[in-house]
Amino acid sequence: MAGFLSLLRRIYLSVYNWTVFVGWFQVLYLAVKTVRESGHQHVYSAVERPLQLAQTAAILEIFHSLVGLVRSPVSATLPQIASRLYLTWFILWSFPQTQTHILVTSLVISWSITEIIRYSFFGLKEALGFAPSWLLWLRYSTFLLLYPTGISSEVGLIYVALPFIKESEKYCIRMPNKWNFSFDFFYAAILVLGIYVPGSPHLYGYMLGQRKKALSKSKNE
Amino acid sequence: MKVTVITRSGREIIKGGLDLNHSATVSDLQEAIHRRCKKYYPSRQRITLPVQPGSKERPVVLNPKKKIEDYYDGKSDHLTVIFKDLGPQVSYRTLFFWEYLGPLIIYPIFYYFPVYQYFGFGGERIIHPVQTYALYYWCFHYFKRIMETFFVHRFSHATSPLSNVFRNCAYYWTFGSLIAYYVNHPLYTPVSDLQMKIGFGFGLTCQIANFYCHLILKSLRSPDGSGGYQIPHGFLFNIVTCANYTTEIYQWLGFNIATQTVAGYVFLVVAAFIMTNWALAKHRRLKKLFDGKEGRPKYPRRWVILPPFL
C-alpha cells in the first residue's frame, strides 16, 4: 500500500510540474514573440490566460506543503506565492491601465524563465528520480539576475498602479458599517511596497545560502 | 574544585577555568564568571551540563539556587560546564510595564483628542455611551495588569531578553492603536444596548475571576522569588490547567461583544492563539513534572485552556 501511494504521489507531482511547466513555457514564448512582432504594449493581452492559469495553479503548492507531499516548508512558499498572486490578480488584472507598461514584459519574462527552470527541475526529479547537474546549476544561479529584475518589475508595477488604485477606490471598505471595519487598498499597496524593502534582501540572502548548500553538496557527490 | 567554562562550540570562555569551594552554589559560579567577564552579568548566563554527543536530550540547565555538587556525583574535583550568553536582559516587571503602558496611554488619545481629522474625518464627533464605557473598561484592564505586575505576579524567571521588549511592545501597542482607532471612530456603529451590557458585564466578571486566578497562582510560589512549579488547586484550576488564560480570553470576548470591531476580534484570536501555545507548554510541563512516580503526586486530568475544545 505504501509503495502504491508513493508511486501515486510521484505520478501526481510529475503531472503537476510538467503541466505548469508547459503553461510557463507558453507565457515565455508568447511574451518574446509579441514583443518582437507587436511591441511591449501588447504583451499582457497575449500572455494573460496562460499567466493566470500557471500562476494561480501554484496555490496547490501550499496544499502540497501542508499535507507533506513535498519537503519545502509552507513558510518559504507562502510569501512568494502571495506576491505573485497579488501582482497577477490585484494589480495587473484589476487595473488595466498598468497592462501596457513595459515593466509587464520584464516581469513576465523574469517570472517565466525562473518557473520554467524550477518546474522542469522538479518534474525531472519526480519522473526520473534525478535532475541533471546543469539544471541544478541553472536553478540556483539564474535567480542572481532574475530576482532583481523580477522584484524591480513587481515594485515598479505596484508603484505605477498607485494613482489608479487611489482614484478607483476598488477593494475598499468604508465606514460606517456593522463590524466597524475599514480597509483602504491604496494604503495597503503602500504597505506592500514597504514590505519589499526588508523582504527582498532577506529572500535574496536566503537564496544565496541555498545556492551555496546545493552547489557544494553536488560537488561532493 | 576547578570548573572549566566553555561555549557550545568548545571554546574556553574563562581562560584557565575557575576555582570554587566544594559547597559553592551555581549562583557563586555565575558571580565568578561575571567577575572575570564584566559583560556577562548572571541573568545573562545560561549554564548547562555537557551533553553526550549525539544525544537528543535537552541539556540540564543549572539552577542558580542549587549547589554545583548537586549536579555532579561529588567525587570529581574538575567539572566542565557549558556557557551560553542569553543577550542583554531586562526584568519581567520592566518588560510588562512597557508593554502595558502603551495601550493605557494610546487608547485615551484616540478618545479625547481630535486625531481623526488627520485621517480625513474632520467635523463633528458624537460620542456614544458604549465608547465611553469601552474607554473605562480598556484602561481598567491595563491598569489592573500593571498593578498585578508589581504586586501580584511571581515570575518563574527573573529576566527576559531585551529584544522581547521591542517585539512585545510592537504587538501590544499596534493592536492597541488599531482597536482604539476603530472603537473611537467618528463613524463608529454601536451595538444594541442589551448586547453592550451583556458584553461588558461578562467581561468584567471574567476580569475579576482572572484576578482571583492570579492570586491563587501567587500563593503557589514563595516570595523569595525561587520560582518553581506546583499543581494549581482551587476555583477554576480544578477543571482547567491555565484558568488564568481562560478568563483572560473570555474577558476579551466580553469586550468584543460590547464593542464589535473586526480589529478587536482579530486581537482576540491572536491573543488566544498565543496563550494556547503557552498553556499547552505549561500543561505538558506539569504533567511531566508530576508523573506520579517516586512519591510525586500525579497531575490530575484537566482541560488545558478552553473547555470543551482543548
Coordinates of C-alpha atoms in Angstrom, one line a residue:
Chain A
M1 CA 0.0 0.0 0.0
A2 CA 2.8 2.4 0.9
G3 CA 4.6 1.7 -2.3
F4 CA 1.5 2.3 -4.3
L5 CA 0.8 5.6 -2.5
S6 CA 4.4 6.7 -3.1
L7 CA 4.0 5.9 -6.8
L8 CA 0.8 7.8 -7.0
R9 CA 2.4 10.8 -5.4
R10 CA 5.2 10.6 -7.9
I11 CA 2.8 10.4 -10.8
Y12 CA 0.7 13.3 -9.5
L13 CA 3.7 15.6 -8.8
S14 CA 5.2 14.7 -12.2
V15 CA 1.9 15.6 -14.0
Y16 CA 1.5 18.7 -11.9
N17 CA 5.0 20.0 -12.5
W18 CA 5.1 19.3 -16.2
T19 CA 1.7 20.8 -16.8
V20 CA 2.6 24.0 -15.1
F21 CA 5.9 23.9 -16.9
V22 CA 4.0 23.9 -20.2
G23 CA 1.9 26.9 -19.0
W24 CA 5.0 29.0 -18.2
F25 CA 6.7 27.9 -21.5
Q26 CA 3.7 29.3 -23.3
V27 CA 4.0 32.6 -21.4
L28 CA 7.7 33.0 -22.3
Y29 CA 7.1 32.0 -25.9
L30 CA 4.1 34.4 -26.4
A31 CA 5.9 37.2 -24.5
V32 CA 9.0 37.1 -26.6
K33 CA 7.0 36.6 -29.8
T34 CA 4.7 39.6 -29.1
V35 CA 7.5 41.9 -28.1
R36 CA 9.3 41.3 -31.3
E37 CA 6.2 41.4 -33.6
S38 CA 3.9 44.0 -31.9
G39 CA 5.7 45.8 -29.2
H40 CA 5.7 45.7 -25.4
Q41 CA 2.2 47.2 -25.0
H42 CA 0.6 44.1 -26.3
V43 CA 2.5 41.5 -24.2
Y44 CA -0.1 41.4 -21.4
S45 CA -3.1 40.6 -23.6
A46 CA -1.1 37.9 -25.4
V47 CA 0.0 36.1 -22.1
E48 CA -3.0 36.8 -19.9
R49 CA -4.7 33.4 -19.9
P50 CA -1.6 31.1 -19.6
L51 CA -0.1 33.5 -17.0
Q52 CA -3.2 33.5 -14.8
L53 CA -3.6 29.7 -15.1
A54 CA 0.0 28.9 -14.4
Q55 CA 0.4 31.3 -11.5
T56 CA -3.0 30.5 -9.9
A57 CA -2.2 26.8 -10.1
A58 CA 0.7 27.5 -7.7
I59 CA -1.9 27.7 -4.9
L60 CA -1.8 23.9 -5.0
E61 CA 1.8 24.1 -3.8
I62 CA 0.7 25.5 -0.5
F63 CA -1.6 22.4 -0.1
H64 CA 1.3 20.1 -1.1
S65 CA 3.5 21.6 1.6
L66 CA 0.7 21.4 4.2
V67 CA 0.0 17.7 3.7
G68 CA 3.7 16.9 3.4
L69 CA 3.6 15.8 -0.2
V70 CA 6.7 17.9 -0.8
R71 CA 9.5 18.8 1.6
S72 CA 9.6 22.5 1.3
P73 CA 8.1 24.4 4.3
V74 CA 5.0 26.4 3.9
S75 CA 6.8 29.5 5.3
A76 CA 9.0 29.5 2.2
T77 CA 6.4 29.0 -0.4
L78 CA 3.7 31.3 1.0
P79 CA 5.4 34.8 0.7
Q80 CA 6.4 34.0 -2.9
I81 CA 3.0 32.8 -4.0
A82 CA 1.4 35.7 -2.2
S83 CA 3.4 38.3 -4.0
R84 CA 2.8 36.6 -7.4
L85 CA -0.9 36.3 -6.9
Y86 CA -1.1 39.9 -5.7
L87 CA 0.5 41.1 -8.8
T88 CA -1.3 38.8 -11.2
W89 CA -4.8 39.5 -9.9
F90 CA -4.8 42.5 -7.7
I91 CA -2.6 44.8 -9.8
L92 CA -2.4 43.7 -13.5
W93 CA -5.9 42.2 -13.8
S94 CA -7.7 44.7 -11.6
F95 CA -6.1 47.9 -13.0
P96 CA -5.9 47.6 -16.8
Q97 CA -4.1 50.9 -17.1
T98 CA -0.9 49.0 -16.0
Q99 CA -1.2 46.3 -18.7
T100 CA 0.6 48.3 -21.4
H101 CA 3.6 49.3 -19.3
I102 CA 7.0 48.0 -20.4
L103 CA 7.6 46.5 -16.9
V104 CA 4.9 43.9 -17.7
T105 CA 7.4 42.5 -20.3
S106 CA 10.3 42.3 -17.9
L107 CA 8.1 40.9 -15.2
V108 CA 6.6 38.2 -17.3
I109 CA 10.0 37.2 -18.8
S110 CA 11.7 37.1 -15.4
W111 CA 8.9 35.0 -13.9
S112 CA 8.6 32.6 -16.8
I113 CA 12.3 31.8 -17.1
T114 CA 12.6 31.2 -13.4
E115 CA 9.5 29.0 -13.3
I116 CA 10.4 27.0 -16.5
I117 CA 13.7 26.1 -14.8
R118 CA 12.0 25.3 -11.4
Y119 CA 9.2 23.2 -12.7
S120 CA 11.4 21.2 -15.2
F121 CA 13.8 20.6 -12.3
F122 CA 11.1 19.2 -10.0
G123 CA 9.4 17.5 -13.0
L124 CA 12.5 15.5 -13.8
K125 CA 13.2 14.7 -10.2
E126 CA 9.7 13.2 -9.7
A127 CA 9.5 11.5 -13.1
L128 CA 13.1 10.2 -13.4
G129 CA 14.4 10.4 -9.8
F130 CA 17.1 12.8 -10.6
A131 CA 17.8 16.1 -12.4
P132 CA 20.9 16.9 -14.5
S133 CA 23.6 18.9 -12.8
W134 CA 23.4 21.7 -15.4
L135 CA 19.7 22.2 -14.5
L136 CA 20.6 22.3 -10.8
W137 CA 23.2 24.9 -11.6
L138 CA 20.6 26.9 -13.6
R139 CA 18.1 26.7 -10.8
Y140 CA 20.5 28.1 -8.3
S141 CA 22.2 30.6 -10.5
T142 CA 19.6 32.4 -12.7
F143 CA 18.0 33.9 -9.6
L144 CA 21.1 36.1 -9.2
L145 CA 19.9 38.1 -12.2
L146 CA 16.2 37.2 -12.4
Y147 CA 15.3 38.1 -8.7
P148 CA 16.5 41.7 -9.1
T149 CA 14.8 42.1 -12.5
G150 CA 11.6 40.4 -11.3
I151 CA 11.4 42.2 -8.0
S152 CA 12.1 45.6 -9.6
S153 CA 9.3 44.9 -12.1
E154 CA 6.9 44.0 -9.3
V155 CA 7.7 47.0 -7.2
G156 CA 7.6 49.2 -10.3
L157 CA 4.2 48.0 -11.5
I158 CA 2.7 48.4 -8.0
Y159 CA 4.0 52.0 -8.0
V160 CA 2.7 52.6 -11.5
A161 CA -0.7 51.3 -10.3
L162 CA -1.0 53.6 -7.3
P163 CA -2.8 56.6 -8.8
F164 CA -5.3 54.3 -10.5
I165 CA -5.8 52.4 -7.2
K166 CA -6.5 55.7 -5.3
E167 CA -8.8 57.0 -7.9
S168 CA -10.9 53.9 -8.4
E169 CA -11.5 53.1 -4.7
K170 CA -11.6 49.4 -5.7
Y171 CA -11.4 46.8 -2.9
C172 CA -12.0 49.5 -0.3
I173 CA -14.3 49.0 2.7
R174 CA -15.6 52.3 4.2
M175 CA -17.2 53.1 7.5
P176 CA -19.8 53.2 8.9
N177 CA -20.7 49.5 8.9
K178 CA -21.9 47.0 11.4
W179 CA -18.5 45.5 12.0
N180 CA -16.7 48.8 12.5
F181 CA -14.1 47.8 10.0
S182 CA -12.3 49.7 7.2
F183 CA -9.8 48.8 4.5
D184 CA -8.0 51.0 2.1
F185 CA -6.5 49.2 -0.8
F186 CA -4.3 52.2 -1.6
Y187 CA -2.6 52.3 1.8
A188 CA -2.4 48.5 1.8
A189 CA -0.5 48.8 -1.5
I190 CA 1.9 51.2 0.1
L191 CA 2.4 48.8 3.0
V192 CA 3.1 46.0 0.5
L193 CA 5.8 48.3 -1.1
G194 CA 7.2 48.8 2.4
I195 CA 7.4 45.0 2.9
Y196 CA 9.6 44.7 -0.2
V197 CA 12.3 46.8 1.5
P198 CA 13.3 44.3 4.1
G199 CA 11.7 41.3 2.3
S200 CA 13.8 41.4 -0.9
P201 CA 17.3 41.3 0.7
H202 CA 16.1 38.7 3.1
L203 CA 14.8 36.5 0.2
Y204 CA 17.9 37.1 -1.9
G205 CA 20.1 36.2 1.0
Y206 CA 18.2 33.1 1.7
M207 CA 18.6 32.0 -1.9
L208 CA 22.4 32.7 -1.8
G209 CA 22.6 30.4 1.2
Q210 CA 20.5 27.7 -0.6
R211 CA 22.8 28.1 -3.6
K212 CA 25.9 27.5 -1.5
K213 CA 24.4 24.4 0.1
A214 CA 23.0 22.9 -3.1
L215 CA 26.1 23.5 -5.3
S216 CA 28.7 22.4 -2.8
K217 CA 26.6 19.3 -2.0
S218 CA 26.5 18.3 -5.7
K219 CA 30.3 18.9 -5.9
N220 CA 30.9 16.4 -3.1
E221 CA 28.6 13.8 -4.5
Chain B
M1 CA 37.1 22.3 42.8
K2 CA 38.1 23.5 39.4
V3 CA 35.4 24.5 36.9
T4 CA 36.1 24.8 33.2
V5 CA 33.7 27.1 31.4
I6 CA 33.3 26.5 27.7
T7 CA 30.8 27.5 25.0
R8 CA 28.7 25.1 23.0
S9 CA 31.4 25.1 20.2
G10 CA 34.1 24.2 22.7
R11 CA 35.8 27.5 23.1
E12 CA 37.0 28.2 26.6
I13 CA 35.3 31.4 27.8
I14 CA 37.2 31.7 31.1
K15 CA 40.9 31.1 30.4
G16 CA 42.3 28.7 32.9
G17 CA 38.9 27.9 34.5
L18 CA 37.6 28.9 37.9
D19 CA 38.5 27.7 41.4
L20 CA 35.4 27.3 43.6
N21 CA 34.6 26.0 47.0
H22 CA 33.1 22.5 47.2
S23 CA 29.9 23.8 48.7
A24 CA 29.6 26.6 46.1
T25 CA 26.2 27.3 44.6
V26 CA 25.6 27.8 40.9
S27 CA 25.0 31.5 41.7
D28 CA 28.5 31.7 43.1
L29 CA 29.8 30.2 39.8
Q30 CA 27.8 32.9 37.9
E31 CA 29.2 35.6 40.1
A32 CA 32.7 34.3 39.5
I33 CA 32.2 34.3 35.7
H34 CA 30.8 37.8 35.9
R35 CA 33.9 39.0 37.9
R36 CA 36.1 37.6 35.1
C37 CA 33.9 38.9 32.3
K38 CA 32.2 42.1 33.2
K39 CA 29.9 41.9 30.2
Y40 CA 28.2 38.7 31.4
Y41 CA 26.1 39.6 34.4
P42 CA 24.5 36.5 36.0
S43 CA 21.0 36.8 34.5
R44 CA 22.6 36.8 31.0
Q45 CA 24.2 33.4 31.6
R46 CA 22.8 30.1 30.9
I47 CA 24.9 27.3 32.4
T48 CA 24.2 23.7 31.3
L49 CA 25.8 20.3 31.9
P50 CA 27.7 18.9 28.9
V51 CA 25.5 16.6 26.7
Q52 CA 26.8 13.4 25.3
P53 CA 27.5 13.9 21.6
G54 CA 24.6 12.6 19.5
S55 CA 22.3 12.6 22.5
K56 CA 18.9 14.1 21.6
E57 CA 18.1 15.1 25.2
R58 CA 17.7 18.7 26.2
P59 CA 20.7 19.9 28.2
V60 CA 20.2 20.2 32.0
V61 CA 20.1 23.9 33.0
L62 CA 21.8 24.7 36.3
N63 CA 19.6 26.4 38.8
P64 CA 21.4 29.4 40.4
K65 CA 19.9 28.5 43.8
K66 CA 21.3 25.0 43.9
K67 CA 24.7 23.8 44.8
I68 CA 27.1 22.8 42.0
E69 CA 27.7 19.5 43.6
D70 CA 24.0 18.6 43.3
Y71 CA 24.6 18.3 39.6
Y72 CA 27.7 16.2 39.8
D73 CA 28.4 12.9 41.7
G74 CA 30.6 14.8 44.2
K75 CA 33.6 12.6 43.6
S76 CA 35.0 14.7 40.8
D77 CA 37.3 17.6 41.5
H78 CA 37.2 19.0 38.0
L79 CA 34.0 19.9 36.3
T80 CA 33.1 21.3 32.9
V81 CA 30.0 23.5 32.3
I82 CA 28.6 24.9 29.1
F83 CA 28.0 28.6 28.9
K84 CA 25.5 30.4 26.7
D85 CA 25.1 34.2 26.5
L86 CA 21.4 34.9 26.6
G87 CA 22.0 38.5 25.4
P88 CA 21.0 41.7 27.3
Q89 CA 18.3 41.0 29.8
V90 CA 15.5 43.1 31.4
S91 CA 13.4 42.2 34.4
Y92 CA 10.0 40.8 33.6
R93 CA 8.5 43.7 35.5
T94 CA 10.2 46.2 33.2
L95 CA 9.1 44.2 30.1
F96 CA 5.4 44.0 31.2
F97 CA 5.3 47.6 32.4
W98 CA 6.4 49.0 29.0
E99 CA 4.1 46.6 27.1
Y100 CA 1.1 47.6 29.1
L101 CA 1.8 51.3 29.3
G102 CA 1.4 51.7 25.6
P103 CA -2.2 50.7 25.4
L104 CA -3.0 52.5 28.6
I105 CA -1.8 55.8 27.1
I106 CA -2.6 55.4 23.4
Y107 CA -6.3 54.4 23.7
P108 CA -7.4 57.6 25.6
I109 CA -5.5 59.7 23.0
F110 CA -8.0 58.4 20.3
Y111 CA -10.9 59.1 22.7
Y112 CA -10.0 62.5 24.0
F113 CA -8.0 64.2 21.2
P114 CA -9.2 65.3 17.8
V115 CA -6.9 62.8 15.9
Y116 CA -9.4 61.7 13.3
Q117 CA -9.0 64.9 11.3
Y118 CA -5.6 63.6 10.3
F119 CA -7.2 60.6 8.9
G120 CA -9.6 62.7 6.8
F121 CA -12.5 62.7 9.2
G122 CA -12.9 66.2 10.4
G123 CA -16.0 67.8 11.8
E124 CA -18.4 66.9 14.5
R125 CA -18.0 63.8 16.6
I126 CA -20.8 62.3 18.6
I127 CA -19.6 60.0 21.4
H128 CA -21.8 57.0 22.1
P129 CA -22.1 55.7 25.7
V130 CA -20.5 52.4 24.7
Q131 CA -17.4 54.2 23.6
T132 CA -17.0 55.9 27.0
Y133 CA -17.6 52.6 28.8
A134 CA -15.1 50.9 26.4
L135 CA -12.5 53.5 27.4
Y136 CA -13.1 52.8 31.1
Y137 CA -13.0 49.0 30.6
W138 CA -9.9 49.1 28.5
C139 CA -8.0 51.4 30.8
F140 CA -9.1 49.5 33.9
H141 CA -7.8 46.3 32.2
Y142 CA -4.3 47.6 31.5
F143 CA -4.1 49.4 34.8
K144 CA -5.0 46.1 36.5
R145 CA -2.3 44.3 34.5
I146 CA 0.3 46.9 35.6
M147 CA -0.7 46.6 39.2
E148 CA -0.6 42.8 39.1
T149 CA 2.9 43.0 37.5
F150 CA 4.2 44.9 40.5
F151 CA 2.2 43.5 43.4
V152 CA 0.9 40.0 42.5
H153 CA 2.8 38.0 39.9
R154 CA 5.7 35.8 41.0
F155 CA 7.8 35.0 38.0
S156 CA 9.5 31.7 37.2
H157 CA 12.4 33.6 35.6
A158 CA 13.7 36.9 36.8
T159 CA 14.5 38.3 33.4
S160 CA 13.7 38.2 29.7
P161 CA 15.8 39.1 26.7
L162 CA 15.9 42.8 25.8
S163 CA 14.7 42.0 22.2
N164 CA 11.4 40.9 23.7
V165 CA 10.7 44.5 24.8
F166 CA 10.6 45.6 21.1
R167 CA 8.7 42.6 19.9
N168 CA 6.1 42.6 22.7
C169 CA 5.6 46.4 22.6
A170 CA 5.1 46.3 18.9
Y171 CA 2.4 43.7 19.4
Y172 CA 0.5 45.4 22.2
W173 CA 1.0 49.0 21.0
T174 CA 0.0 48.2 17.4
F175 CA -3.1 46.3 18.3
G176 CA -4.0 48.9 21.0
S177 CA -3.8 51.6 18.4
L178 CA -5.8 49.7 15.9
I179 CA -8.6 48.9 18.3
A180 CA -8.6 52.4 19.8
Y181 CA -8.8 53.8 16.2
Y182 CA -11.9 51.8 15.4
V183 CA -13.8 51.9 18.6
N184 CA -13.5 55.7 19.0
H185 CA -14.0 56.4 15.3
P186 CA -16.5 59.2 14.4
L187 CA -18.3 56.8 12.1
Y188 CA -18.4 54.0 14.8
T189 CA -21.7 52.0 14.8
P190 CA -22.7 50.9 18.3
V191 CA -24.4 47.5 19.0
S192 CA -27.7 47.3 20.9
D193 CA -27.9 48.4 24.5
L194 CA -28.5 44.8 25.7
Q195 CA -25.6 43.4 23.8
M196 CA -23.3 46.1 25.2
K197 CA -24.4 45.3 28.8
I198 CA -24.0 41.6 28.3
G199 CA -20.5 42.1 26.8
F200 CA -19.2 44.4 29.5
G201 CA -20.9 42.5 32.3
F202 CA -19.4 39.2 31.2
G203 CA -16.0 40.8 30.6
L204 CA -15.9 42.4 34.0
T205 CA -16.9 39.1 35.7
C206 CA -14.1 37.4 33.8
Q207 CA -11.6 40.1 34.8
I208 CA -12.5 39.6 38.4
A209 CA -12.2 35.8 38.0
N210 CA -8.8 36.4 36.3
F211 CA -7.6 38.5 39.2
Y212 CA -8.6 35.7 41.6
C213 CA -6.7 33.2 39.4
H214 CA -3.6 35.3 39.7
L215 CA -3.9 35.4 43.4
I216 CA -4.1 31.6 43.5
L217 CA -1.0 31.3 41.3
K218 CA 0.8 33.8 43.5
S219 CA 0.1 31.6 46.6
L220 CA 1.8 28.7 44.8
R221 CA 5.2 30.3 44.9
S222 CA 7.2 31.6 47.8
P223 CA 8.0 35.3 48.0
D224 CA 11.8 34.8 47.8
G225 CA 11.5 34.5 44.0
S226 CA 12.7 30.9 43.7
G227 CA 10.0 30.2 41.1
G228 CA 9.3 26.5 40.8
Y229 CA 6.1 24.7 39.7
Q230 CA 3.2 23.4 41.8
I231 CA -0.1 21.8 40.9
P232 CA -2.6 24.6 41.0
H233 CA -5.7 24.0 43.1
G234 CA -8.9 25.7 43.8
F235 CA -11.5 27.7 41.9
L236 CA -11.3 27.1 38.1
F237 CA -7.9 25.5 38.4
N238 CA -9.6 22.3 39.4
I239 CA -11.1 22.0 35.9
V240 CA -8.6 23.8 33.8
T241 CA -4.8 24.0 34.0
C242 CA -4.5 27.6 32.7
A243 CA -7.6 29.1 34.1
N244 CA -5.9 32.5 34.2
Y245 CA -5.5 32.4 30.4
T246 CA -9.1 31.1 30.0
T247 CA -10.5 34.0 31.9
E248 CA -8.3 36.4 30.0
I249 CA -9.6 35.2 26.7
Y250 CA -13.2 35.3 27.8
Q251 CA -12.7 38.8 29.2
W252 CA -11.6 40.0 25.7
L253 CA -14.6 38.2 24.2
G254 CA -16.8 40.3 26.5
F255 CA -15.1 43.5 25.4
N256 CA -15.6 42.5 21.7
I257 CA -19.3 41.5 22.2
A258 CA -19.8 45.0 23.6
T259 CA -17.8 46.9 21.0
Q260 CA -18.0 44.7 17.9
T261 CA -15.0 45.6 15.8
V262 CA -13.0 43.4 13.4
A263 CA -9.8 44.7 14.9
G264 CA -10.9 43.7 18.3
Y265 CA -11.9 40.2 17.2
V266 CA -8.6 39.7 15.3
F267 CA -6.7 40.7 18.5
L268 CA -8.8 38.2 20.5
V269 CA -7.9 35.4 18.0
V270 CA -4.2 36.2 18.0
A271 CA -4.1 36.5 21.8
A272 CA -6.0 33.2 22.2
F273 CA -3.5 31.5 19.8
I274 CA -0.5 32.8 21.8
M275 CA -2.0 31.9 25.1
T276 CA -3.0 28.5 23.9
N277 CA 0.6 27.7 23.0
W278 CA 1.7 28.8 26.4
A279 CA -1.0 26.7 28.0
L280 CA 0.0 23.6 26.1
A281 CA 3.6 24.0 27.2
K282 CA 2.6 24.6 30.8
H283 CA 0.2 21.7 30.8
R284 CA 2.9 19.4 29.3
R285 CA 5.5 20.6 31.8
L286 CA 3.2 20.0 34.8
K287 CA 2.3 16.5 33.5
K288 CA 5.9 15.7 33.1
L289 CA 6.9 17.1 36.5
F290 CA 4.1 15.4 38.3
D291 CA 4.2 11.9 36.8
G292 CA 3.0 10.1 39.9
K293 CA 6.3 8.3 40.3
E294 CA 8.8 8.2 43.3
G295 CA 6.3 9.7 45.6
R296 CA 5.4 12.7 43.4
P297 CA 1.8 13.4 43.0
K298 CA 0.2 12.6 39.7
Y299 CA -1.2 15.6 37.7
P300 CA -5.0 15.2 37.5
R301 CA -7.0 15.0 34.3
R302 CA -7.8 18.6 33.4
W303 CA -8.7 20.7 30.4
V304 CA -5.7 22.6 29.1
I305 CA -7.2 26.0 28.4
L306 CA -10.6 26.2 26.7
P307 CA -13.1 23.5 27.6
P308 CA -14.7 21.8 25.7
F309 CA -12.2 22.3 22.9
L310 CA -8.8 21.9 24.4

